Every structure is written in structure tokens, then in C-alpha cells.
mmCIF file of C-alpha atoms in Angstrom:
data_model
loop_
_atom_site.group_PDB
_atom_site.id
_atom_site.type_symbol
_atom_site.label_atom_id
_atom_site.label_comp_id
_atom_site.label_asym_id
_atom_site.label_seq_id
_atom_site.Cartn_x
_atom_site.Cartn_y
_atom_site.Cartn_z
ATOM 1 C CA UNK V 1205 110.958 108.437 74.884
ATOM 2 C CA UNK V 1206 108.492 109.883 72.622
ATOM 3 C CA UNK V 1207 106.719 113.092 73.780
ATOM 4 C CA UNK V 1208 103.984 115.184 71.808
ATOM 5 C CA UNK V 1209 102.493 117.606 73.915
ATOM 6 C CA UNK V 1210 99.255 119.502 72.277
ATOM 7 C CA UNK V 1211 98.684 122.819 72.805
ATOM 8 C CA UNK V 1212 96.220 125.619 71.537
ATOM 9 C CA UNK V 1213 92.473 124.235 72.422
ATOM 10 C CA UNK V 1214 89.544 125.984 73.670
ATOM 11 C CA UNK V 1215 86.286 127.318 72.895
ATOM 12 C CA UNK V 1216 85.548 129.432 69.822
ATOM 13 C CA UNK V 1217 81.783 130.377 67.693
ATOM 14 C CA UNK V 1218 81.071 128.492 65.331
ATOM 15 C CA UNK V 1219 82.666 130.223 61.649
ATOM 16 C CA UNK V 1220 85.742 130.699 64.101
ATOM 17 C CA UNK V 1221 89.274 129.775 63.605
ATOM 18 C CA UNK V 1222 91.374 128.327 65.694
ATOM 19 C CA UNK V 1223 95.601 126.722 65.842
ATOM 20 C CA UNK V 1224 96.670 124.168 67.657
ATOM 21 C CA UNK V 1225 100.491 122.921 67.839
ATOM 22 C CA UNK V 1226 102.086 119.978 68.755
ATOM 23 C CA UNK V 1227 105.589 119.685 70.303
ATOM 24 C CA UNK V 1228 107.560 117.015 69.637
ATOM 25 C CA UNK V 1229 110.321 115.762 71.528
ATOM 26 C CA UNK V 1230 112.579 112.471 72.189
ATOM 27 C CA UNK V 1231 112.845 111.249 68.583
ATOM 28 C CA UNK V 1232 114.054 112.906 64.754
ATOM 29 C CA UNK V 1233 111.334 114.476 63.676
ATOM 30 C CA UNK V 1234 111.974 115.458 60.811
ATOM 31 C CA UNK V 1235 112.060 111.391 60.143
ATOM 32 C CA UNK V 1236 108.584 111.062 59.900
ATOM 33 C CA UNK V 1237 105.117 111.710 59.369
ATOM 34 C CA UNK V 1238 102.973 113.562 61.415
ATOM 35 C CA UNK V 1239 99.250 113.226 61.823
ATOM 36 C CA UNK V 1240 96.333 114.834 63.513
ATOM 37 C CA UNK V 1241 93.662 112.480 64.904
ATOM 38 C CA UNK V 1242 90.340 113.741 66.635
ATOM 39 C CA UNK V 1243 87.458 112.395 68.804
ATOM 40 C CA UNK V 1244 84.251 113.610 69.539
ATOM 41 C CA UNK V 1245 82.986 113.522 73.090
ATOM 42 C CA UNK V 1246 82.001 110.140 73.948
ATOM 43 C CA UNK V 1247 82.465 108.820 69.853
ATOM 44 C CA UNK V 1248 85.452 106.831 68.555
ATOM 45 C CA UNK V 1249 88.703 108.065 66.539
ATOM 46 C CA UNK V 1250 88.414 109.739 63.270
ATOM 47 C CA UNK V 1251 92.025 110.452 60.949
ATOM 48 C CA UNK V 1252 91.847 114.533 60.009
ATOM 49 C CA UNK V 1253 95.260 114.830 58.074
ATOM 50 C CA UNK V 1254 98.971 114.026 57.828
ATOM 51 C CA UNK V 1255 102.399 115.864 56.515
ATOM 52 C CA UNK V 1256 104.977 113.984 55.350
ATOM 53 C CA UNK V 1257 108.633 114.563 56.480
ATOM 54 C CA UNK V 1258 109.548 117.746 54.429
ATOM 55 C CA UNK V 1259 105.851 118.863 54.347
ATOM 56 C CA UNK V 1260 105.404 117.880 50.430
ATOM 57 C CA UNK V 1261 102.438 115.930 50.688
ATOM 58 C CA UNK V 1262 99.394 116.626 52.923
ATOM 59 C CA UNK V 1263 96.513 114.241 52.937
ATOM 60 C CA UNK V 1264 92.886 115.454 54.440
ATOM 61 C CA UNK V 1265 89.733 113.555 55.432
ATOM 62 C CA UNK V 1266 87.113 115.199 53.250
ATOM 63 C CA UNK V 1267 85.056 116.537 56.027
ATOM 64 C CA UNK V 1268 88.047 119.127 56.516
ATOM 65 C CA UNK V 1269 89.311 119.557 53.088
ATOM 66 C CA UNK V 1270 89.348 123.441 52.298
ATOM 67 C CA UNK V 1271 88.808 124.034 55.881
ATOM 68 C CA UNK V 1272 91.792 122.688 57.593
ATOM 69 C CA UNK V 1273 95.516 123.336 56.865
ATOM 70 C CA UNK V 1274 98.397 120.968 58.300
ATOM 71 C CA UNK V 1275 101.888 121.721 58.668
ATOM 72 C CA UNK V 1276 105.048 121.950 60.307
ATOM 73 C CA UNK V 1277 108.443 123.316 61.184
ATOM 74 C CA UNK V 1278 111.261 120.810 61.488
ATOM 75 C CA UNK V 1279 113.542 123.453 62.846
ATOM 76 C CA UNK V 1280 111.434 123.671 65.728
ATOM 77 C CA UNK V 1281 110.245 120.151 65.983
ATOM 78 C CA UNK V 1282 106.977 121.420 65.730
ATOM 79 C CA UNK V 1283 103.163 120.047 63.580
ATOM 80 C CA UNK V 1284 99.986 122.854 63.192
ATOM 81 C CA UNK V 1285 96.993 122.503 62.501
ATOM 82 C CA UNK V 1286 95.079 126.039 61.271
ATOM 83 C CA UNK V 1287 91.089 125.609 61.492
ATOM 84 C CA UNK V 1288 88.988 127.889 59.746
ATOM 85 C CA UNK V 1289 85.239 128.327 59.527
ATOM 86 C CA UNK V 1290 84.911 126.091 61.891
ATOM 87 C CA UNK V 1291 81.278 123.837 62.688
ATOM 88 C CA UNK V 1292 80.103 122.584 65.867
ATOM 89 C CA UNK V 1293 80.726 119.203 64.544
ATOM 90 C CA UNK V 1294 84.519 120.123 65.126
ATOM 91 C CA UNK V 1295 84.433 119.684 68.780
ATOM 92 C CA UNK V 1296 86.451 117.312 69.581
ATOM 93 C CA UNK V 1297 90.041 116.462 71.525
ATOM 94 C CA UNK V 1298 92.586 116.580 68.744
ATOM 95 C CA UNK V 1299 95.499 114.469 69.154
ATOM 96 C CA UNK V 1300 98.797 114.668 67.618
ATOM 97 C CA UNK V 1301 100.195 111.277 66.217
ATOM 98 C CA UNK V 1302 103.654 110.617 65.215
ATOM 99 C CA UNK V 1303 103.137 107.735 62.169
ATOM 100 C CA UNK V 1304 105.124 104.704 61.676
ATOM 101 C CA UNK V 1305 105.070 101.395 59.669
ATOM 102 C CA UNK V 1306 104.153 99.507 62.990
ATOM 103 C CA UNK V 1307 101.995 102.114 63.961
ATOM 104 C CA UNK V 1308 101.096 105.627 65.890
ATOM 105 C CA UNK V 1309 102.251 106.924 68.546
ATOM 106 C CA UNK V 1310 99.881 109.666 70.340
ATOM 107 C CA UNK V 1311 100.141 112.677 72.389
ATOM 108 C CA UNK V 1312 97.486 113.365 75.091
ATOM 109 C CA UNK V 1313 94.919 115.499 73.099
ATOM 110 C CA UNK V 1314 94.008 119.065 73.603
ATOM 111 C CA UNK V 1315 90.185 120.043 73.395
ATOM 112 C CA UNK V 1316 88.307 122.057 71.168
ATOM 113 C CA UNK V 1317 85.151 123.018 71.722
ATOM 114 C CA UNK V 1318 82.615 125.042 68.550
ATOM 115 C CA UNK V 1319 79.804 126.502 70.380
ATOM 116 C CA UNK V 1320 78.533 130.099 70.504
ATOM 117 C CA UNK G 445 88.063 104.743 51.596
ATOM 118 C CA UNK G 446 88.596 101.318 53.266
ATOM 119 C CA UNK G 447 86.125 101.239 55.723
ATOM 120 C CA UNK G 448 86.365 99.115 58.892
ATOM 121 C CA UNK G 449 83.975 97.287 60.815
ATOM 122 C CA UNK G 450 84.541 95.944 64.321
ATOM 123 C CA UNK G 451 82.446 93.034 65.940
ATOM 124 C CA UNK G 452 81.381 92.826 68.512
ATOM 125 C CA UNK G 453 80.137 96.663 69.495
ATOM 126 C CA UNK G 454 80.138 95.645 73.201
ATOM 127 C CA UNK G 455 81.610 92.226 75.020
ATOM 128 C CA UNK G 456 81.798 91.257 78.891
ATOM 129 C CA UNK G 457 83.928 88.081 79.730
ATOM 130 C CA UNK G 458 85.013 86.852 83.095
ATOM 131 C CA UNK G 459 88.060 87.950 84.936
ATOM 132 C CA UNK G 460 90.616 85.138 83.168
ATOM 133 C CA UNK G 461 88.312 83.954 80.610
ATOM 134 C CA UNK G 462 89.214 84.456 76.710
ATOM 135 C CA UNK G 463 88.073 88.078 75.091
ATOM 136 C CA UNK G 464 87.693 88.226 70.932
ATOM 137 C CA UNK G 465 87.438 91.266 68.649
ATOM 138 C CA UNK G 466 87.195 91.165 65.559
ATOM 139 C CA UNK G 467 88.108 93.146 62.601
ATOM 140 C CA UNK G 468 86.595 93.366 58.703
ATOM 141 C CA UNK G 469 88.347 95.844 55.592
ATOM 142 C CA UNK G 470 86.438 96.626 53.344
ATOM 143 C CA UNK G 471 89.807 96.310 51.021
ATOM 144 C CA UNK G 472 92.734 94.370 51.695
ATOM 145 C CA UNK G 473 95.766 96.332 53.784
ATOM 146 C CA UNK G 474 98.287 93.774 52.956
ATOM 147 C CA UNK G 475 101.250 95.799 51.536
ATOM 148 C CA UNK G 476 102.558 93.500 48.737
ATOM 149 C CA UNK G 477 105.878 94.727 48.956
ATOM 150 C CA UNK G 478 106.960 93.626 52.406
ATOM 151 C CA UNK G 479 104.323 91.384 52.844
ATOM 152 C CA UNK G 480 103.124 93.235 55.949
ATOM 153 C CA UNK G 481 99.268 94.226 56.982
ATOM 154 C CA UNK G 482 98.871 97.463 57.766
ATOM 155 C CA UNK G 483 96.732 97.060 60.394
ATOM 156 C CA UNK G 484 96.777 98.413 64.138
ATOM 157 C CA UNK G 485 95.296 97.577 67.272
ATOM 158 C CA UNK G 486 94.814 100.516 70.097
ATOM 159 C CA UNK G 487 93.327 100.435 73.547
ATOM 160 C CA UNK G 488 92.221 103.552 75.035
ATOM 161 C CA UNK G 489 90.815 103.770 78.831
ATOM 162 C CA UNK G 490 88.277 106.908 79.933
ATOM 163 C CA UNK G 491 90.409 110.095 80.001
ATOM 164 C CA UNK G 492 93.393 108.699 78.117
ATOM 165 C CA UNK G 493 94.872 108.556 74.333
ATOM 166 C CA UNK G 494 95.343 105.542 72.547
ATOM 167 C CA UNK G 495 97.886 102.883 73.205
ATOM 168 C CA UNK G 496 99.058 101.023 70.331
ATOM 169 C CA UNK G 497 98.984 97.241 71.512
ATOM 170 C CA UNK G 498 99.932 95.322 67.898
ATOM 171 C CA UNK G 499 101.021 96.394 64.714
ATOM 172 C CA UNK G 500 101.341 94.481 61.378
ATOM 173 C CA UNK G 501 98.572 92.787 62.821
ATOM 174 C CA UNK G 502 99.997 90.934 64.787
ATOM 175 C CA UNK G 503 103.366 92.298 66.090
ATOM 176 C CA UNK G 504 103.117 93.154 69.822
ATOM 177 C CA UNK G 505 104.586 96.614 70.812
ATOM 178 C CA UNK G 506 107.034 96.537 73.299
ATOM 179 C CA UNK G 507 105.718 96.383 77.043
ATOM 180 C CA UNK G 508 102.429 95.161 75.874
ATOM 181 C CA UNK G 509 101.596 91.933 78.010
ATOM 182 C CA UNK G 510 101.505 88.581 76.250
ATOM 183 C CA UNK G 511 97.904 87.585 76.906
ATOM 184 C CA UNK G 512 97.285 90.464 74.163
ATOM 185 C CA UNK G 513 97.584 88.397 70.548
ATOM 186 C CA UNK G 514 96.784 89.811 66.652
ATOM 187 C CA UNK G 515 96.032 87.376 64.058
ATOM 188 C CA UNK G 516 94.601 87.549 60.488
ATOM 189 C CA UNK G 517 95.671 88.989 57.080
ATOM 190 C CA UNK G 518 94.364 90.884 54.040
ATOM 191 C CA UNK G 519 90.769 91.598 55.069
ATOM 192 C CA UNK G 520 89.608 89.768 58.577
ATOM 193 C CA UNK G 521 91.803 90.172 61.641
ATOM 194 C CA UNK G 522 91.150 89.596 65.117
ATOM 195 C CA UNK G 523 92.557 90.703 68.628
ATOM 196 C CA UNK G 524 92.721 88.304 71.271
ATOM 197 C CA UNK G 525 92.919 88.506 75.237
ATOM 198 C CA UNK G 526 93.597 85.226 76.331
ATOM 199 C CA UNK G 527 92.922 85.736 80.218
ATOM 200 C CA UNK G 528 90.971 88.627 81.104
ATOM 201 C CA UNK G 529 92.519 91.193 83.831
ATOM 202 C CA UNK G 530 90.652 94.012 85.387
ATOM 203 C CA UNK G 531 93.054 96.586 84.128
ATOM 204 C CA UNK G 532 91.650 95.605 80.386
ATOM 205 C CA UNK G 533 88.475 97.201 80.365
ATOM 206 C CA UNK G 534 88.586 100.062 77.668
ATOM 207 C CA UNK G 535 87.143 100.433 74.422
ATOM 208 C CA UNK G 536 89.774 98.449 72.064
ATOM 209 C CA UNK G 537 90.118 99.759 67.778
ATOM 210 C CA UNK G 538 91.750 98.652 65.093
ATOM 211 C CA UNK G 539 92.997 100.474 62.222
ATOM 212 C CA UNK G 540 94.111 100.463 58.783
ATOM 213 C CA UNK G 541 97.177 102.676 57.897
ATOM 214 C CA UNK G 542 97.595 101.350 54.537
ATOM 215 C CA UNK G 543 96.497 103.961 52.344
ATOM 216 C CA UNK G 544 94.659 107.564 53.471
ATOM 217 C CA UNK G 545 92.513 108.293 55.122
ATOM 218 C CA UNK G 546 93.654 106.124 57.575
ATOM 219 C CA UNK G 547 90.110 104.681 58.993
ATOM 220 C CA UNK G 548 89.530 103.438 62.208
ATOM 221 C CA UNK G 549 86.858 100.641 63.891
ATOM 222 C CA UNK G 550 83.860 101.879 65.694
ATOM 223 C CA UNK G 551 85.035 100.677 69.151
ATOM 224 C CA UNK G 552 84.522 97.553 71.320
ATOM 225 C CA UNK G 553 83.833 98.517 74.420
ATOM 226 C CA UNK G 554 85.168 95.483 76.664
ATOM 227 C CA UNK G 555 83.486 94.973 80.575
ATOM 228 C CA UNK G 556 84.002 92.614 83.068
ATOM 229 C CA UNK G 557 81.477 89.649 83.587
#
């Protein structure tokens, strides 16, 4: 069974930084690409950025571009995502998504909250 | 960026009546080489990630109950309920993964009549 479990959420000022990790269990990893996926409080689902297998290629929505870096560590079955200078407009849950050609598969989210 | 627009925003239908959603691209997501649309439906219920329901437009993933149906290619695709239970009210998107960034839908938030 697939299991990402998100970790590394919380509340930091705004110009902050902030790392959150995703560990992935109960399928190759290494196999695919790995995405981050975030949602604003009470809004709908907006793609931030994905790795491919060996880490590359790394793709960014351009609200995060030069702000946000994705990456990962097959040896430890594990996907980051470093946030820097971060905006109140960041707040979100952040999910970790494990992409396929029939689809995503999604941990449970861990919050992160920009406020000072 | 493909963008994607959902219709309606907001539906209520009858416990075992018919429920529609549909989907517009702003660019095709059929992938030429396979012949496959790259094209996802998710429901997500208050609290909870996303749960992919059909994929390729209109594969159903595995456990996913039959009354839940994908149809359409290239650019207009719809989702389908074809007898409304109360365990399907959640706010239902669809999404391109053809090309990045992946886009989503707005949301259709889906209530019972």
C-alpha cells in the first residue's frame, strides 16, 4: 500500500523559511515522480513542483519559482521541499503526491501557516 | 498553462438521482502517443486529501464504486454519478497532468437535495 506521510509544518513570519519532508513507503520510489501539491484554507488544489526519478528535472509553478526548492533522496525514500522568503499567501496544507500516468496518489498534508 | 474550468461551481441532486460535472481545457491533454487523456478526477471530503476516482478520463481506480463514470476526450470531459449516495458529498476536481504545471478545476462542491 502506498504511504506518504508529511512532516515539517507549522507557523513561521512572513520572509521565513521553512522544510517539509515526505516519507514514502510501500512502493519503489525511486520509480517515479514526486510532486508537492498545496491548498489554501477553504480554496481548491494548486500544483507547486515535481522531481523526476533521479532528481534531473524539477518543474515549478511560477508563483514559487526562485523561492521554492524540491528534491529528494532515493536512498532514504524521502521528497523536500525548502521554502524561503516565504509570503502569507503560502499558508496552506502541502501535500505530497506520488505521480503516475493514471494519476496521483496523495499523502495527508501537513500545514503551514505565514503569519507574524 | 492549460487552464481548467469546471461547471457547475455548486450542484445538489437527490439521494439516487443522476449528478454531472463537467470539465473544459483550455488545450487538448490527449497524449498522441498512447492515445490516452491525461486527465484526472479527485474527490476530497472536509478534513481529507484527495482521492483519485478516474484516470485517463475515464478509467476507474480500483475500489472506486461503479455509479462513478468519466467520459470525454481532448478538451471537454465530464464525471458522472449515476445514483446519488450520501457518502458523495465533497467537492469533486479534475485535472490535467499532461504537461506542467499540472492545473487543477476550481471545485464542484456536490450537496444533497
Amino acid at each position: 500500500e502506498v504511504q506518504l506521510v508529511e512532516s515539517g509544518g507549522g507557523l513561521v513570519q512572513p520572509g521565513g523559511s521553512l522544510r517539509l519532508s515526505c516519507a514514502a513507503s510501500g512502493f519503489t520510489f525511486s520509480s517515479y515522480w514526486m510532486n508537492w501539491v498545496r491548498q489554501a484554507p477553504g480554496k481548491g488544489l494548486e500544483w507547486v513542483a515535481n522531481i523526476k526519478q533521479d532528481g534531473s528535472e524539477k518543474y515549478y509553478v511560477d508563483s514559487v519559482k526562485g523561492r521554492f526548492t524540491i528534491s529528494r533522496d532515493n536512498a532514504k525514500n524521502s521528497l523536500y521541499l525548502q521554502m524561503n522568503s516565504l509570503r502569507a499567501e503560502d499558508t496552506a496544507v502541502y501535500y505530497c503526491a506520488r505521480e503516475h500516468s493514471y494519476g496521483f496518489a496523495w499523502g495527508q498534508g501537513t500545514l503551514v501557516t505565514v503569519s507574524s | 498553462d492549460i487552464v481548467m474550468t469546471q461547471s457547475p461551481d455548486s450542484l445538489t441532486v437527490s439521494l439516487g438521482e443522476r449528478a454531472t460535472i463537467n470539465c473544459k481545457s483550455s488545450q487538448s491533454v490527449l497524449y498522441s502517443s498512447n492515445n490516452k487523456n491525461y486527465l484526472a478526477w479527485y474527490q476530497q471530503k472536509p478534513g481529507q486529501p484527495p482521492k483519485l476516482l478516474i484516470y485517463w478520463a475515464s478509467s476507474r481506480e480500483s475500489g472506486v464504486p461503479d455509479r462513478f463514470s468519466g467520459s470525454g476526450s481532448g478538451t471537454d470531459f465530464t464525471l458522472t454519478i449515476s445514483s446519488l449516495q450520501a457518502e458523495d458529498v465533497a467537492v469533486y476536481y479534475c485535472q490535467q497532468y499532461y504537461s506542467t504545471p499540472y492545473t487543477f478545476g476550481q471545485g464542484t462542491k456536490l450537496e444533497i437535495k
